[in-house]
Structures are given as structure tokens and as C-alpha cells.
Amino acid sequence: MQYRTIARTPVSAIGLGAMPLSIEHRPDEARAIATVHAALDAGVTLVDTADSYQWHAGEAGHNELLIARALARYGGDTSDVLVATKGGRGRPGDGSWTITATPAHLKRAAEASAERLGVDAIGLYQLHKPDPAVPWAESVGALRELLDAGTIRAAGISNVTTAQIRQAHQILGDGLVSVQNQYSPAVRDSEPQLRLSTELGLAFLPWSPLGGIARSSLDGPSGPASAGTAFHHVAAERGVSPQQIALAWLLARSPAVIPVPGASRPASITDSAGAAELTLSTEELARLEEALPGHWPCSAPRPCPGERRRQSRTDGFPAPRRSVRVRPMYGRLAPCGN
């Protein structure tokens, strides 16, 4: 496993997005824990969770409790595992997502998350999403208070603009260590946020990093090169899954990038973790870039602060011979809750 850093903490270059283990169509607990253990076996040392990752009403913290149980039951050393959780969102049980990022709520939520995770201080606590009803500086100020109180060791922000990153950096200083936005081959609205994170020395954690890559077999080569996107073509030539190619492409975008692909079965995260050992050639990267929506190399000038209209997940990809349902992670489509 290759490693990158969040602040001064080394973590695996590929993390585990644990949301699918607790939301709609979640696996049973035995398979969920086996998935976490498979991630650890593969060298994954970053697990991304949130207090709102649940399916039914009254299950707040379901995912955090699951991760805590999985780590406790693992037979190996987990002292180097960084559990990153989030607060500021909720799920009333009807499939919807709410946002509450008042300082009082965030402080209570962080304390509750620490208790569920069984830690004295949360390794990385992320503000899940800006609350339009609360001034951004007040929400971020709550993170500052949590840092000062020792409730959390480091802070992150999610679903943010470049202006919000800059303001949070001014308020938190070195306490701000990460940005988590949606970013994938098909959804690249956050290119400016990625560039800014790299400039500021912040880790950039793409959520739903496999958007635009249709599900394929994990049991062998991805299939004939005549099917699917350019990612499928390169995958077929390499004899690996398109998901690995997508994750390797993300890692090549910037040394700040640490993808957190979701998984609900051991085979999925084992395959994803393998992307950390995959280095794409300059020619392969060029081929993938040419097929992407917008065709912007990461180093090229682009609109700022990233308020372009969101592109279709399939825009810019070679037209398939038949309709293909795009899936942002292995298995079913996930609710839009990150």
C-alpha cells in the first residue's frame, strides 16, 4: 500500500467510504464487518464515516458504531487507522437529508461521535455541509472550539466552495487539514477546490470517486476494449477493473488526493485498494483526459471558484451501443448524502 498524508499523519492512498454499510440496501452486519476487515487486510488505514450514515429513523450514529465494532473485533493492530467522521447532517428516515450546522449542534454531535467511536478525541472531524441558515464563520468557529477543547485532533470541511475553504483556513489555520467534495471522472466541478487544497497543503478526499464508471466484474479483466469508456479500454489492456483505473487516475491528479470509494462487500474494497499500486503512464493519462467531460488537464486554467453548472455524469464519454446506467460506486446507486 502506498501512503499519503493528512496533516502530518500518514494514511493509505486509498480510504474506505463506509456509508454503504449503513444506508439503504446495506449488507447484514457480518458482511459489513467483513468489508471493513478486508480493507484493513489490504492496508487501508483511513475510514470515512459520519453520524448521519443510517437508513431508518432513530439510528443516528449507526455507521460510527459499526466501524467501532469492526475495529474492536479485528485481529490485528489498528493503532494506525484514522477514522474520519462528519457532523452537521441528519436523516429523518424518509430518505431525505437535513442540514444543521449551528455551533451548539456541532459541539454536541462531535461529543456524541467520540463516545460512539470509543475515543477520547476524534482523529479527523469534518463539517459535513454548509448550512444556509447559519453563517459559515459560525459553523467553522465551532470546529475551532472543538479543537481548542481537545474533542477533535484535526478538522475538515465538506461540500464547499473555494471561498469557504479560504475562510475556514483563516479561522482554523493548521487545524484545517482536509476538504471532502464530490469528484470523479464524470463530476469534476471541484477542480478549483482541488487546486486550492493542493496549494494550501490540505488533503483532498473525493467522495463518490467512481462516478462515470459502470459496474463490472471484479473477478478478472474488465472485458473487451470495445465496451464502455476510455477507462474500460485501459482497464482491459491492463487486465484490471475500470474502478482501479479511475482511482489511479484520481491519485495522479494531485499528491493531495486520497479517494474514499464506498464498498459494501470485501471484494470491492480489496479491488479498490489495489489502485494504490497502479501507476498510469503519461500516454494512458492523456487518453483518459481526452475522453473526460470538459477536457481540462488538472494543471490548466479553469473557472474559479468552481460554480459551473454540474455536468452530466455521462457527458463527454464515448457513446455506448446501448443505454448504460452509471453507478458512482460498486453496487446500487447511493443516496445523495455526502
XYZ file of C-alpha atoms in Angstrom:
338
model
C 0.000 0.000 0.000
C 1.230 3.478 -0.883
C 0.752 6.247 1.661
C -0.147 9.925 1.628
C -0.578 12.354 4.483
C -3.386 14.204 6.202
C -1.565 16.984 8.048
C 1.404 15.024 9.394
C -0.451 11.717 9.698
C 0.402 9.049 7.112
C -2.655 7.251 5.732
C -3.236 4.797 2.926
C -3.552 6.387 -0.507
C -6.995 4.757 -0.811
C -9.504 5.029 2.022
C -12.753 3.206 2.747
C -16.001 5.111 2.338
C -18.200 3.358 4.903
C -21.561 4.933 4.021
C -22.884 1.919 2.004
C -22.567 -0.253 5.116
C -25.367 1.637 6.875
C -27.720 3.243 4.357
C -30.436 1.826 2.112
C -29.768 -1.714 0.837
C -26.999 -2.127 3.395
C -25.474 -5.562 3.917
C -26.016 -7.571 7.074
C -23.605 -6.862 9.897
C -21.448 -9.913 9.240
C -20.721 -8.807 5.673
C -20.328 -5.181 6.726
C -17.684 -6.069 9.296
C -16.018 -8.433 6.823
C -15.795 -5.489 4.404
C -14.047 -3.312 6.984
C -11.689 -6.167 7.855
C -10.925 -6.723 4.151
C -9.994 -3.040 3.892
C -7.631 -3.366 6.843
C -6.149 -6.556 5.409
C -5.471 -4.662 2.164
C -3.556 -1.956 4.037
C -6.300 0.685 4.203
C -5.748 2.965 7.207
C -8.357 5.683 6.510
C -12.035 5.007 7.201
C -14.561 7.724 6.370
C -17.865 7.730 8.251
C -20.492 10.209 9.542
C -23.043 10.399 12.319
C -25.817 10.620 9.699
C -24.969 7.424 7.808
C -28.097 5.461 8.664
C -31.205 4.104 6.982
C -34.076 4.342 9.453
C -35.192 6.984 11.902
C -33.665 6.634 15.340
C -30.408 5.149 14.040
C -28.156 8.178 14.457
C -24.553 7.034 14.575
C -25.276 3.608 13.067
C -22.181 3.718 10.866
C -19.892 5.031 13.604
C -20.971 2.260 15.966
C -20.461 -0.310 13.208
C -16.936 0.937 12.497
C -16.108 0.889 16.201
C -17.287 -2.739 16.485
C -15.389 -3.764 13.350
C -12.140 -2.262 14.629
C -12.591 -3.833 18.051
C -13.096 -7.288 16.513
C -10.166 -7.089 14.119
C -7.397 -9.469 14.999
C -4.554 -7.163 14.011
C -3.163 -3.811 15.075
C -5.467 -0.864 14.345
C -3.462 1.842 16.100
C -2.542 3.447 12.779
C -6.124 3.612 11.486
C -7.533 7.135 11.148
C -11.311 7.238 11.488
C -12.656 10.429 9.928
C -16.236 11.247 10.821
C -18.587 14.094 9.977
C -21.322 16.098 11.662
C -23.956 18.594 10.606
C -26.369 16.403 8.648
C -29.255 14.162 9.634
C -31.653 11.591 8.203
C -35.262 11.547 9.428
C -35.863 8.080 7.950
C -37.848 9.033 4.853
C -34.859 9.004 2.508
C -34.155 12.720 2.842
C -31.160 14.524 4.337
C -31.231 17.527 6.650
C -28.565 20.114 7.474
C -27.969 21.538 10.949
C -24.616 23.230 11.397
C -25.242 25.533 14.341
C -22.290 25.717 16.750
C -24.340 24.159 19.558
C -25.379 21.207 17.402
C -21.882 20.586 16.037
C -20.351 20.554 19.516
C -22.977 18.111 20.815
C -22.622 15.977 17.694
C -18.840 15.770 17.980
C -19.032 14.716 21.617
C -21.601 12.036 20.735
C -19.452 10.793 17.828
C -16.406 10.483 20.079
C -18.429 8.411 22.539
C -19.754 6.110 19.799
C -16.288 5.640 18.331
C -14.873 4.957 21.796
C -12.138 7.596 21.597
C -11.049 10.461 23.808
C -10.521 12.688 20.763
C -11.708 12.251 17.165
C -8.763 11.966 14.743
C -10.478 13.948 11.971
C -13.844 15.673 12.351
C -15.421 17.145 9.232
C -18.224 19.673 8.875
C -20.499 17.693 6.586
C -22.107 20.510 4.613
C -22.537 24.283 4.920
C -25.857 25.219 6.493
C -27.503 28.053 4.514
C -29.275 29.147 7.702
C -26.026 29.589 9.664
C -23.165 31.984 8.838
C -20.209 29.922 7.605
C -17.831 31.580 10.038
C -20.021 30.499 12.974
C -20.080 26.849 11.881
C -16.323 26.824 11.319
C -15.856 28.616 14.616
C -17.423 25.612 16.324
C -14.666 23.464 14.842
C -12.132 25.885 16.307
C -13.731 25.461 19.737
C -13.713 21.673 19.388
C -10.014 21.776 18.508
C -9.231 24.014 21.464
C -11.234 21.775 23.797
C -9.381 18.658 22.614
C -12.588 16.969 21.439
C -11.090 16.636 17.969
C -7.469 16.479 16.830
C -7.979 17.873 13.312
C -10.784 19.466 11.316
C -12.051 19.067 7.784
C -14.818 20.580 5.672
C -17.008 19.007 3.018
C -19.159 20.118 0.063
C -17.565 23.549 -0.014
C -16.573 26.323 -2.413
C -13.116 27.838 -2.740
C -14.271 30.918 -0.832
C -15.420 28.729 2.039
C -12.100 26.876 2.038
C -10.180 30.153 2.263
C -12.359 31.467 5.089
C -12.112 28.196 7.016
C -8.334 28.236 6.580
C -8.188 31.742 8.010
C -10.222 30.714 11.047
C -8.678 27.293 11.712
C -5.114 27.734 10.469
C -3.183 24.480 10.775
C -6.230 22.897 12.414
C -7.841 22.592 8.982
C -6.341 19.548 7.270
C -8.810 18.282 4.657
C -11.510 19.048 2.120
C -14.033 16.422 1.030
C -16.031 17.183 -2.124
C -17.598 15.097 -4.850
C -15.039 14.468 -7.571
C -14.798 11.723 -10.169
C -14.162 11.130 -13.874
C -17.719 12.266 -14.596
C -18.201 15.013 -11.988
C -15.333 17.494 -11.869
C -16.975 20.661 -10.607
C -14.485 20.723 -7.743
C -11.344 21.153 -9.850
C -10.788 24.652 -8.346
C -11.226 23.269 -4.832
C -8.704 20.524 -5.613
C -6.175 23.085 -6.859
C -6.666 25.288 -3.801
C -6.394 22.338 -1.417
C -3.118 21.361 -3.043
C -1.803 24.924 -2.733
C -2.754 25.117 0.949
C -1.357 21.690 1.824
C -4.788 20.221 2.573
C -5.738 16.641 1.805
C -8.491 16.390 -0.807
C -10.826 13.418 -0.239
C -13.090 12.810 -3.272
C -16.401 11.268 -2.323
C -18.240 9.135 -4.878
C -14.907 8.888 -6.766
C -16.137 6.233 -9.203
C -18.850 8.348 -10.837
C -18.979 7.625 -14.561
C -17.570 4.108 -14.273
C -20.180 1.403 -14.773
C -20.036 -1.666 -12.593
C -18.001 -4.542 -13.980
C -16.809 -7.942 -12.812
C -14.106 -7.903 -10.160
C -13.136 -11.477 -10.847
C -10.917 -10.815 -13.844
C -10.137 -8.436 -16.719
C -12.793 -5.845 -17.359
C -13.902 -7.207 -20.716
C -13.382 -6.347 -24.347
C -11.902 -2.946 -25.105
C -14.798 -2.176 -27.427
C -17.193 -1.657 -24.495
C -17.595 1.286 -22.126
C -15.484 4.362 -21.532
C -11.808 5.012 -22.071
C -11.332 3.798 -18.505
C -12.699 0.417 -19.567
C -10.367 0.360 -22.574
C -7.276 0.997 -20.461
C -8.510 -1.456 -17.816
C -8.902 -4.212 -20.405
C -5.358 -3.614 -21.638
C -4.012 -3.702 -18.074
C -6.120 -6.675 -17.003
C -7.602 -4.791 -14.050
C -11.007 -3.331 -13.225
C -12.140 0.065 -14.571
C -12.579 1.101 -10.943
C -8.859 0.655 -10.331
C -8.069 2.768 -13.387
C -10.421 5.521 -12.175
C -8.839 5.557 -8.731
C -5.310 5.525 -10.171
C -6.315 8.449 -12.386
C -7.530 10.334 -9.300
C -4.276 9.675 -7.476
C -2.386 11.088 -10.451
C -4.343 14.358 -10.298
C -2.523 15.667 -7.227
C -0.481 14.376 -4.292
C -3.250 15.830 -2.101
C -5.867 13.383 -3.412
C -6.946 10.468 -1.195
C -10.056 8.819 -2.684
C -12.576 7.194 -0.330
C -14.537 4.768 -2.531
C -17.591 3.200 -0.955
C -17.874 -0.541 -0.571
C -20.441 -2.956 0.788
C -18.570 -6.212 0.216
C -14.995 -7.333 0.768
C -14.183 -7.859 -2.919
C -14.989 -4.237 -3.763
C -12.630 -2.607 -1.271
C -9.914 -5.180 -1.938
C -10.062 -4.256 -5.614
C -10.121 -0.525 -4.877
C -7.117 -0.753 -2.565
C -5.127 -2.293 -5.415
C -5.275 1.022 -7.266
C -2.656 2.425 -4.884
C -0.065 0.169 -6.520
C -1.098 1.102 -10.065
C 0.844 3.836 -11.876
C -0.632 5.045 -15.148
C 1.693 6.033 -17.965
C 1.738 9.504 -19.488
C 0.116 8.072 -22.609
C -2.644 6.383 -20.614
C -3.361 9.538 -18.653
C -3.583 11.523 -21.891
C -6.059 9.027 -23.347
C -8.234 9.213 -20.266
C -8.052 13.002 -20.158
C -9.163 13.354 -23.761
C -12.306 11.336 -23.025
C -13.325 13.339 -19.954
C -16.070 15.970 -19.763
C -14.641 19.415 -20.445
C -11.159 18.036 -21.326
C -9.266 20.144 -18.783
C -5.896 18.901 -17.558
C -5.573 19.430 -13.805
C -2.794 21.998 -14.308
C -4.682 24.071 -16.898
C -6.517 27.326 -16.089
C -10.205 26.859 -15.396
C -13.135 28.826 -13.968
C -12.913 29.787 -10.318
C -14.402 29.439 -7.743
C -15.969 26.339 -9.231
C -19.555 27.427 -9.624
C -20.001 25.960 -13.116
C -23.226 24.121 -13.802
C -22.791 20.463 -12.834
C -22.076 18.339 -15.881
C -23.980 15.214 -16.725
C -22.276 12.085 -15.428
C -22.115 10.755 -18.970
C -21.303 13.920 -20.924
C -18.071 13.594 -22.840
C -17.769 9.829 -22.628
C -17.881 7.702 -25.788
C -21.488 6.843 -26.556
C -22.202 3.201 -25.634
C -24.056 0.965 -28.055
C -26.857 0.631 -25.557
C -28.057 2.506 -22.504
C -25.749 2.160 -19.515
C -26.795 3.079 -16.010
C -23.936 4.993 -14.441
C -23.116 3.931 -10.888
C -20.955 6.044 -8.564
C -19.817 3.043 -6.537
C -19.910 -0.723 -6.722
C -23.477 -1.942 -6.485
C -26.560 0.204 -6.112
C -26.742 3.932 -6.567
C -26.220 5.700 -3.266
C -28.475 8.462 -1.931
C -27.003 11.914 -2.487
C -25.933 12.427 1.093
C -22.196 13.063 1.140
